[in-house]
CSV table of C-alpha atoms in Angstrom, one decimal:
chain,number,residue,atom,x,y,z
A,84,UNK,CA,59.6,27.0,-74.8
A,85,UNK,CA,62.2,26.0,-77.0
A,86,UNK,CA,65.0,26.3,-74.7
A,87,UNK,CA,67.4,28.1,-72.6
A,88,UNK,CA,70.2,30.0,-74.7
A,89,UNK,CA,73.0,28.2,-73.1
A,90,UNK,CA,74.8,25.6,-76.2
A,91,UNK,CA,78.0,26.8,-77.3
A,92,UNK,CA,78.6,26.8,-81.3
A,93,UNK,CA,82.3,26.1,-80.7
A,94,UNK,CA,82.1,23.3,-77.1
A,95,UNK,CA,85.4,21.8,-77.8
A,96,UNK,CA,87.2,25.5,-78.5
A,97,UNK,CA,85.6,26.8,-75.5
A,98,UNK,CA,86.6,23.5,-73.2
A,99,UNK,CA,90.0,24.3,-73.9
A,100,UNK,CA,89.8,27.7,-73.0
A,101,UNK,CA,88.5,26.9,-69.9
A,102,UNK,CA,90.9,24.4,-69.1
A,103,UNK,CA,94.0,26.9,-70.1
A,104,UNK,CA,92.3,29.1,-68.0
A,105,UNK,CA,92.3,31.9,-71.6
A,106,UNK,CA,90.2,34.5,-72.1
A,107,UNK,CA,87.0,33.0,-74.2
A,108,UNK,CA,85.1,36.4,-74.9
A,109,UNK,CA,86.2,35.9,-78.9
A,110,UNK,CA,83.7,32.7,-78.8
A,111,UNK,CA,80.1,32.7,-79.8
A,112,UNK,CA,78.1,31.5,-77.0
A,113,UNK,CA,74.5,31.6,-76.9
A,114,UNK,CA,72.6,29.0,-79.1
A,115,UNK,CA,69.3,27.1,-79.0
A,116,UNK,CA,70.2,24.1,-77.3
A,117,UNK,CA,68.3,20.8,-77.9
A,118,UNK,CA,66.0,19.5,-74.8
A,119,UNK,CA,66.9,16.2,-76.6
A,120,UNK,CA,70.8,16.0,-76.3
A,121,UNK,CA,71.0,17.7,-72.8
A,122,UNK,CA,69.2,17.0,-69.7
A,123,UNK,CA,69.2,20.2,-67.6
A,124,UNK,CA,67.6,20.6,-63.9
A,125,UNK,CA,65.5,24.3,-63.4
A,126,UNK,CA,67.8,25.7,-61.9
A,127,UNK,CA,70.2,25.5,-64.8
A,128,UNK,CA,67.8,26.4,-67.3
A,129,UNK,CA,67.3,30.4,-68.3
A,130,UNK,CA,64.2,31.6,-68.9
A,131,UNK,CA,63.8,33.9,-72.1
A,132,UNK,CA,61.9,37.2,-70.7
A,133,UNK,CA,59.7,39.1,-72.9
A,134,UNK,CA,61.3,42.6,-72.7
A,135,UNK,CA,58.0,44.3,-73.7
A,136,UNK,CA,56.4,42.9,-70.6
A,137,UNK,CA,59.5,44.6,-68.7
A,138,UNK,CA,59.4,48.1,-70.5
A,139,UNK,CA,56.2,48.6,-71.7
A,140,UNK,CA,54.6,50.4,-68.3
A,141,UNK,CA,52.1,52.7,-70.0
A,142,UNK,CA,51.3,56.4,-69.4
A,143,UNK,CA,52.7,58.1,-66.2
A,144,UNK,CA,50.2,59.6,-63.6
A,145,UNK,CA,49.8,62.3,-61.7
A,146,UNK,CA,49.9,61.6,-58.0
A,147,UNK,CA,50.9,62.9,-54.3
A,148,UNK,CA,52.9,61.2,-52.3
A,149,UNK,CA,52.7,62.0,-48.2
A,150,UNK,CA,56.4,62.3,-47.0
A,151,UNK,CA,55.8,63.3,-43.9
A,152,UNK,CA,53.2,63.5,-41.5
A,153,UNK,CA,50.2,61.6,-39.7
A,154,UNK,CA,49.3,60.3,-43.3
A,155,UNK,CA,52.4,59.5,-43.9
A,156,UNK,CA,52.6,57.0,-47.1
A,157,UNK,CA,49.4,58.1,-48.5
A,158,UNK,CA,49.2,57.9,-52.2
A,159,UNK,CA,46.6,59.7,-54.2
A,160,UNK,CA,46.4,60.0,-58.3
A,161,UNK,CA,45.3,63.7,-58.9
A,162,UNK,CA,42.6,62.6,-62.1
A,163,UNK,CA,40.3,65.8,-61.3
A,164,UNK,CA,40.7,69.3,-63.4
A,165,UNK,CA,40.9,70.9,-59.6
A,166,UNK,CA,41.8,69.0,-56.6
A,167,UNK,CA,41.3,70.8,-53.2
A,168,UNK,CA,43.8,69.5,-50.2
A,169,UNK,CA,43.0,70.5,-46.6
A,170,UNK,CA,41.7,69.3,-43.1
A,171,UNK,CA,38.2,70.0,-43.7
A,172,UNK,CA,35.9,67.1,-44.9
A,173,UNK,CA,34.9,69.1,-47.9
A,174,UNK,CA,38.4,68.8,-49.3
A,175,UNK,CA,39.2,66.7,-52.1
A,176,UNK,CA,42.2,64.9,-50.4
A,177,UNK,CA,42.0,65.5,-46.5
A,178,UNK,CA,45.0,65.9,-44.2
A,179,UNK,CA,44.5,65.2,-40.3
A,180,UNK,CA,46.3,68.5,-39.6
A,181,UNK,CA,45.5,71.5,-36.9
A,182,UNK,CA,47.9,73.6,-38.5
A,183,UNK,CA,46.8,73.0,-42.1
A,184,UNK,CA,43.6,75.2,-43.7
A,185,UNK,CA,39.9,73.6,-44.2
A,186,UNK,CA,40.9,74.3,-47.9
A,187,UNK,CA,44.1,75.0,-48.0
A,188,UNK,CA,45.9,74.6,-51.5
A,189,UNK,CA,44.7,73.9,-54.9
A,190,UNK,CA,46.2,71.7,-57.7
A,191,UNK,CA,44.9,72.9,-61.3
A,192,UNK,CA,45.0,70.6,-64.1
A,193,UNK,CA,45.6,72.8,-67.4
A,194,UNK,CA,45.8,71.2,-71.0
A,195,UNK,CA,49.1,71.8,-72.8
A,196,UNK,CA,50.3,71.2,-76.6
A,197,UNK,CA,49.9,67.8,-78.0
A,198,UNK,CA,47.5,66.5,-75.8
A,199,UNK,CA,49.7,66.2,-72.3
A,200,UNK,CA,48.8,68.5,-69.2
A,201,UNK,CA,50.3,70.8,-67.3
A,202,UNK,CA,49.8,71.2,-63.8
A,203,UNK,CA,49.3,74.1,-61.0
A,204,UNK,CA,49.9,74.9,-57.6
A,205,UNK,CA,48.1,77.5,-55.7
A,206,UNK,CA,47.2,78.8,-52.3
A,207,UNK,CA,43.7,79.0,-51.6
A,208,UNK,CA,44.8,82.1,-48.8
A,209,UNK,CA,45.4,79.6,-46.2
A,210,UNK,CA,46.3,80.9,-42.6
A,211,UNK,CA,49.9,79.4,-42.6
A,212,UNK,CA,50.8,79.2,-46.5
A,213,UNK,CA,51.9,76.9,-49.1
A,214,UNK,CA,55.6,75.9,-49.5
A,215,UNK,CA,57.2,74.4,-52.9
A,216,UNK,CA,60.3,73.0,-52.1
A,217,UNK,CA,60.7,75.1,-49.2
A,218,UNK,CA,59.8,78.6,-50.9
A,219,UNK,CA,56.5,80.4,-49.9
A,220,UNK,CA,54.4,80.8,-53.0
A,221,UNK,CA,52.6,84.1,-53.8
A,222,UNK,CA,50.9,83.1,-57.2
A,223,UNK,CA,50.4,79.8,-58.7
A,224,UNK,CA,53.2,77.5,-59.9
A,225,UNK,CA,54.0,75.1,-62.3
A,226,UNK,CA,54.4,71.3,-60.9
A,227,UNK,CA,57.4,69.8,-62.0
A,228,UNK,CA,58.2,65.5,-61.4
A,229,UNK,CA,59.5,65.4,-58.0
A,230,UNK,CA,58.7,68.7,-56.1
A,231,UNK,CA,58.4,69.0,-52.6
A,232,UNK,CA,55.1,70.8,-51.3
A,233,UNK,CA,54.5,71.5,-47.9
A,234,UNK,CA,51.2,71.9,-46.2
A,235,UNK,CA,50.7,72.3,-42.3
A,236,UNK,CA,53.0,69.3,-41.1
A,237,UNK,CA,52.5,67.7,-44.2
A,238,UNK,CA,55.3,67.3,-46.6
A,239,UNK,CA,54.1,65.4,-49.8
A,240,UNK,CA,56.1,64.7,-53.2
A,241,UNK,CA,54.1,65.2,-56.6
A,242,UNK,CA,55.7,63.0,-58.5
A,243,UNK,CA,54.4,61.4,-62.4
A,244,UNK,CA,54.6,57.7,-61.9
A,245,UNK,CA,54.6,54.9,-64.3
A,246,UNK,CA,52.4,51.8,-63.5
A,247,UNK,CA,55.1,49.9,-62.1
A,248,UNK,CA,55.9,52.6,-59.5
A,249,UNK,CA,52.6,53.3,-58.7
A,250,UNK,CA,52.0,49.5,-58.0
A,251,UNK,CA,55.3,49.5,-55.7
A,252,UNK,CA,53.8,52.7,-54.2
A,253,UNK,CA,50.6,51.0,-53.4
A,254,UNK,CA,52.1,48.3,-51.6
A,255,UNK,CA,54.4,50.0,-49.4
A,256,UNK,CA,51.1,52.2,-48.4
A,257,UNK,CA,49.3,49.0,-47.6
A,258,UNK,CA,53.1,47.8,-45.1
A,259,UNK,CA,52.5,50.9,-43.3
A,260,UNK,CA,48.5,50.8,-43.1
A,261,UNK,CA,49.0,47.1,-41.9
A,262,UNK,CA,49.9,45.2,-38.7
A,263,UNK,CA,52.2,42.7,-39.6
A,264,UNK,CA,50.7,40.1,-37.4
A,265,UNK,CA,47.4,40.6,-37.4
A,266,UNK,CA,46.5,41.5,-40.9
A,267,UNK,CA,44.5,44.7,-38.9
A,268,UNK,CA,44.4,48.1,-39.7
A,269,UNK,CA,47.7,50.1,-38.2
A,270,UNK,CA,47.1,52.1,-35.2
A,271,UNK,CA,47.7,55.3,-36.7
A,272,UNK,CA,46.2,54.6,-40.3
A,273,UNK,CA,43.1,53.6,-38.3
A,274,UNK,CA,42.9,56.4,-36.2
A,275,UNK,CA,43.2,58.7,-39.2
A,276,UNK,CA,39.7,56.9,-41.2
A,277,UNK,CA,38.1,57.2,-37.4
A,278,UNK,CA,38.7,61.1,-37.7
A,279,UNK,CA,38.2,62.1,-40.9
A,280,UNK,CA,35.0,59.7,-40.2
A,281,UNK,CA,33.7,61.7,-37.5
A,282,UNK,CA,34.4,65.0,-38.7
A,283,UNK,CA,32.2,63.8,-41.8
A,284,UNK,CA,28.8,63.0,-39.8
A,285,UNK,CA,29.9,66.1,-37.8
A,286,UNK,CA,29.6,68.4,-40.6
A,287,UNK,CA,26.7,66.4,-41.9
A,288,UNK,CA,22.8,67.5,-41.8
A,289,UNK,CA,21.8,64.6,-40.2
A,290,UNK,CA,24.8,63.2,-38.6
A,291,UNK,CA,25.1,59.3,-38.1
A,292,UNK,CA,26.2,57.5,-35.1
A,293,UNK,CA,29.5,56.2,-34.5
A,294,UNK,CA,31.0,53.7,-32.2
A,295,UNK,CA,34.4,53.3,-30.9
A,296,UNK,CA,35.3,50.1,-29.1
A,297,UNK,CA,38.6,49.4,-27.1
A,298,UNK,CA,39.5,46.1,-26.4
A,299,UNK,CA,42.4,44.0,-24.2
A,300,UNK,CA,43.4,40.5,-23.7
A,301,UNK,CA,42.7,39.9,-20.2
A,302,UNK,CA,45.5,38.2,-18.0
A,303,UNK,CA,47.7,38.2,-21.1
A,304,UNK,CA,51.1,38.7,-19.5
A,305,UNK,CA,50.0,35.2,-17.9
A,306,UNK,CA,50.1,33.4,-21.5
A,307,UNK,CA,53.3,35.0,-22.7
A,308,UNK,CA,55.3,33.9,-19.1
A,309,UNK,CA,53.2,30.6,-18.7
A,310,UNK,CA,53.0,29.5,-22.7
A,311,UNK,CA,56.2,31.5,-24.6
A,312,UNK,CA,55.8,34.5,-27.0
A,313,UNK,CA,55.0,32.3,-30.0
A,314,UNK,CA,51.9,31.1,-28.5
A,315,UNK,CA,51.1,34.3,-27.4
A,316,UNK,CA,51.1,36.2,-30.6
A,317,UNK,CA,49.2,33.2,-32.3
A,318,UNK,CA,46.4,33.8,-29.9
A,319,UNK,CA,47.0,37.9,-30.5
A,320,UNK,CA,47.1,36.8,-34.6
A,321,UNK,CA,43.6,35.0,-34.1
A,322,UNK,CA,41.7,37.3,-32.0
A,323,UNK,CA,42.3,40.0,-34.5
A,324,UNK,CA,40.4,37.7,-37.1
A,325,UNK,CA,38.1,37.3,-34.7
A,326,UNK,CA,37.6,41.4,-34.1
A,327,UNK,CA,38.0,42.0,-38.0
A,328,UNK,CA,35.8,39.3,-39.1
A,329,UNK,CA,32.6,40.5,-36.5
A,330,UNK,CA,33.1,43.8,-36.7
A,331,UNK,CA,32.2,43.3,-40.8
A,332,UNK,CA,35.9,44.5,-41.9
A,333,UNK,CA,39.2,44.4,-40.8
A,334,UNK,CA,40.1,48.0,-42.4
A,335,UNK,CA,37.9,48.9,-38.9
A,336,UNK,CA,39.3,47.5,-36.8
A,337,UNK,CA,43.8,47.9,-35.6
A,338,UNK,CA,45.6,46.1,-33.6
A,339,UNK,CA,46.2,48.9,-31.1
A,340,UNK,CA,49.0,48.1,-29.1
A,341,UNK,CA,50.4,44.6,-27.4
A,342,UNK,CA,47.1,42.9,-27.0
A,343,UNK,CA,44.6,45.6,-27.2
A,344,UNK,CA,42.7,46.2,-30.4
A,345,UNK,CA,40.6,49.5,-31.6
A,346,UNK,CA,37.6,49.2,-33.7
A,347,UNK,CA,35.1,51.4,-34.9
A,348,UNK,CA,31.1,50.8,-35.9
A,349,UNK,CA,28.7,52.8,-37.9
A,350,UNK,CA,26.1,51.9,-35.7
A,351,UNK,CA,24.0,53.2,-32.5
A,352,UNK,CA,25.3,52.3,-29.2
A,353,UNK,CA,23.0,49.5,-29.1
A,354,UNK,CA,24.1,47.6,-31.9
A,355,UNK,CA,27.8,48.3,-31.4
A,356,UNK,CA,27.3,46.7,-27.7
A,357,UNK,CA,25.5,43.7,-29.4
A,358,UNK,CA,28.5,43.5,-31.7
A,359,UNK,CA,31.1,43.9,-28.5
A,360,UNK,CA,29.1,40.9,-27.0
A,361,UNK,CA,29.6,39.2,-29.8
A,362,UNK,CA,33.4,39.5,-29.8
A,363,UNK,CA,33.7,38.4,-26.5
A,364,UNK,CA,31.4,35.5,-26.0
A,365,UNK,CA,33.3,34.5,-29.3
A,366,UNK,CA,36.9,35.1,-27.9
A,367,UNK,CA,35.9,33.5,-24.6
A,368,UNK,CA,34.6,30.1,-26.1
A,369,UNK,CA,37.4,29.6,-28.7
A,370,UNK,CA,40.0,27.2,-28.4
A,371,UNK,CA,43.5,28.6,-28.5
A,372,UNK,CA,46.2,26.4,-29.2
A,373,UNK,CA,48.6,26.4,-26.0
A,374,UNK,CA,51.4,24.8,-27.2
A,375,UNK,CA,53.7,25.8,-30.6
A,376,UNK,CA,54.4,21.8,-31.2
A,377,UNK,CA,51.0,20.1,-29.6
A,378,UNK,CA,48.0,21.1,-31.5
A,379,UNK,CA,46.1,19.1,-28.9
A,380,UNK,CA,47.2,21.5,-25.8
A,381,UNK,CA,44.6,24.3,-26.0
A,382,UNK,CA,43.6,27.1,-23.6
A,383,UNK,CA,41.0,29.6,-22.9
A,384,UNK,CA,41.4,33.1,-22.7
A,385,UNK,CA,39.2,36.4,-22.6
A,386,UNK,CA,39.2,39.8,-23.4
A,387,UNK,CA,37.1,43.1,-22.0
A,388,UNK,CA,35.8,46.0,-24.0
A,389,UNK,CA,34.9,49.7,-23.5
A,390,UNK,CA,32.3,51.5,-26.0
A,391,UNK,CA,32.0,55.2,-26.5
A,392,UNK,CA,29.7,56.9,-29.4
A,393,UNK,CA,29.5,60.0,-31.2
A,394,UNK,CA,27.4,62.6,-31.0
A,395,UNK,CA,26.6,61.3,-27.4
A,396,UNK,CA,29.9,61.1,-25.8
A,397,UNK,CA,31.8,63.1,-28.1
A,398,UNK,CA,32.3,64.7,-30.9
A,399,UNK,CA,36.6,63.8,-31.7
A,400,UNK,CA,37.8,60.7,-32.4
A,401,UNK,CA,40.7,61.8,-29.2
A,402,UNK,CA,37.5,61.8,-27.4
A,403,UNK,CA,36.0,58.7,-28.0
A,404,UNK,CA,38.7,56.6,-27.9
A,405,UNK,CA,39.8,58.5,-24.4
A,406,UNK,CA,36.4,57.7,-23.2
A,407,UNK,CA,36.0,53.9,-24.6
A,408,UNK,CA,39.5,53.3,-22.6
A,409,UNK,CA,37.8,54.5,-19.2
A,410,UNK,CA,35.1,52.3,-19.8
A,411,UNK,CA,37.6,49.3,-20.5
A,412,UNK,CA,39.4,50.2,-17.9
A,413,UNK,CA,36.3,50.0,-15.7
A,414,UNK,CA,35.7,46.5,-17.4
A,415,UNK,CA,38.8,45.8,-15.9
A,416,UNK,CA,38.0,47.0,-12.2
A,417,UNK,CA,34.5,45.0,-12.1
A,418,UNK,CA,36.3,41.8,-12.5
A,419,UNK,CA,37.0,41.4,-16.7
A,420,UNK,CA,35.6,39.3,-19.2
A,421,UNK,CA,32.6,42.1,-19.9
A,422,UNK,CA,31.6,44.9,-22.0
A,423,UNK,CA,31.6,48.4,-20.4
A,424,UNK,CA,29.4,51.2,-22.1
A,425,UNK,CA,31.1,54.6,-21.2
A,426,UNK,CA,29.0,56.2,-18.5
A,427,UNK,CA,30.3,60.2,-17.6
A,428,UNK,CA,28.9,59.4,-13.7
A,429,UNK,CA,31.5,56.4,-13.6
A,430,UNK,CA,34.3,57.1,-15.8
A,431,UNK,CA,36.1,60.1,-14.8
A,432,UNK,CA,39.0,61.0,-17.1
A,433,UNK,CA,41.4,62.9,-14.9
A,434,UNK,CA,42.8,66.6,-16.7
A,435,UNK,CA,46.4,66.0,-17.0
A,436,UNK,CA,49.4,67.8,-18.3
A,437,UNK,CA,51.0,64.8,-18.9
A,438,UNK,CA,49.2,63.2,-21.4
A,439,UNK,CA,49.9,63.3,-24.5
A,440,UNK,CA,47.5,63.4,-27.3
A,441,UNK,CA,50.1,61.9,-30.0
A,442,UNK,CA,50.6,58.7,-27.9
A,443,UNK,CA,47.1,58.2,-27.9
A,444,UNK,CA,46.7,58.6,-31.3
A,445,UNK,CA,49.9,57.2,-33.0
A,446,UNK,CA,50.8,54.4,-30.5
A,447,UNK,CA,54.6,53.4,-30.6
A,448,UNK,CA,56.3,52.8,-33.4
A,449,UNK,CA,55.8,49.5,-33.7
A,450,UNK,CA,51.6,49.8,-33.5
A,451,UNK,CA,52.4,52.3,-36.1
């Protein structure tokens, strides 16, 4: 690099001015100044950007942004001629929504003059309808940048993005699919892959098994009082590379709430109580640091699990993870530090009006 543009072509005019305290916007200001004559530090120094780098962001795309709803943040391109959205596995982009159609609405790509593309909404006589920006449609309609479509609970934008915005798009998905701390799957962006998961081997010939574990720190409250918050979410930060790294991936496994984490396995019960093992013989013989300034000070500390399998013990992902926490919670009863495989004789989940299938699901916010 030459040089920053910051050399006047009149210094001693534009001293004056400065000193006189005159206007100087008459003066010519920008030349290449000599790396020889001036020393500069960086942070005096302007860097010359290449505006092409800046402007030049390519074709726009297609794509559907979710607004609103349990897949809220979701980003998909549209690149097929006919994309089918609905809640049933067969669908082309599928929404986690009871009051949504198995294949409710239809986007149709249609080719238009000079080699651009035009593109369709229609209702595929779903039981609730389609909406476009808050009108029920009857016949299909045209798509135009920024329209409003809504579908069960589901409000999503379709909107024709450059590459920078689809970039920024992707990484705000990836903030809400994300726990901040852990680096694990969100709650409810886990729980959403766990459904449309099982409602895939469901509606398979030959449906494959599928493991839910639930998992809690045991004691924890005792390292957060006893230690301070900053060793205890160093310990929560480590377990959850712990869980992600046995379980094969951390987009399978979520930092559920405080201290408990959710995974899932594509394996038998067997194998997924092999892997459970694994987690906590591995949690219960790690060294966690006990002190934020002493890297010497470290502590033990465990954790319990509960397992629950589909098609076995049941065929929702509401249900499995309902039935993994009774058998963590029975981990818990028989004295912690122990893997619990869901048993229908010793786990009793009580009917009650008062739960509430969101919470289980979704978390609070801040496991969100």
């Amino acid at each position: 690099m030459e040089g920053a543009y910051s050399i006047l072509s009149q210094p001693a005019a534009f001293q004056e001015c400065l000193n006189s305290g005159s206007n100087c916007a008459g003066l010519t200001v920008l030349l290449y100044w000599s790396p020889e004559e001036f020393e500069l530090g960086d942070a005096e120094r302007t860097i010359k950007l290449d505006l092409r780098e800046i402007f030049d962001s390519g074709a726009r795309r297609p794509v559907l942004v979710v607004l609103q709803g349990p897949s809220i943040g979701m980003s998909v391109e549209i690149k097929e001629e006919r994309t089918v959205i609905g809640r049933g596995s067969g669908a082309d982009i599928v929404l986690r929504d009871e009051v949504a159609s198995r294949q409710h609405a239809e986007i149709v790509r249609l080719a238009a003059d000079r080699g651009f593309a035009e593109y369709y909404l229609l209702d595929r006589g779903s039981t609730n309808g389609t909406f476009l920006n808050g009108a029920k449609i009857k016949s299909q309609q045209l798509l135009q940048d920024g329209d409003k479509i809504k579908i069960g609970v589901h409000l999503l934008k379709f909107a024709m993005l450059d590459e920078f915005e689809a970039e920024f798009q992707d990484r705000l998905h990836q903030m809400i699919q994300r726990d901040e701390l852990t680096g694990l799957r969100s709650r409810r962006s886990l729980f959403a892959d766990l459904d449309r998961e099982i409602l895939r081997q469901a509606a398979g010939v030959d449906p494959q098994p599928v493991s839910v574990l639930m998992m809690d720190l045991d004691n924890f409250k005792q390292v957060n009082d006893g230690k301070g918050h900053l060793v205890g979410s160093q310990v929560i930060r480590e377990v959850g590379r712990i869980v992600g790294k046995i379980i094969g991936s951390r987009d399978r496994a979520a930092r559920y709430g405080g201290e408990e984490y959710l995974g899932y396995l594509r394996d038998t019960p067997q194998v997924a109580f092999a892997i459970a093992e694994n987690i906590r013989e591995t949690v219960a013989s790690q060294p966690f640091q006990a002190s934020p300034t002493d890297p010497g000070r470290t502590m033990r500390v465990t954790i319990s699990l509960g397992l629950a399998s589909f098609p076995g013990d049941g065929d929702s992902a509401l249900d499995l993870v309902q039935k993994a926490d009774q058998a963590l919670y029975r981990a818990k009863k028989m004295g912690r530090n122990r893997t619990c495989v869901y048993n229908p004789s010793l786990d009793v989940i009580e009917e009650s009006d008062g739960i509430d299938p969101s919470a289980i699901m979704y978390g609070p916010a801040e496991s969100q």
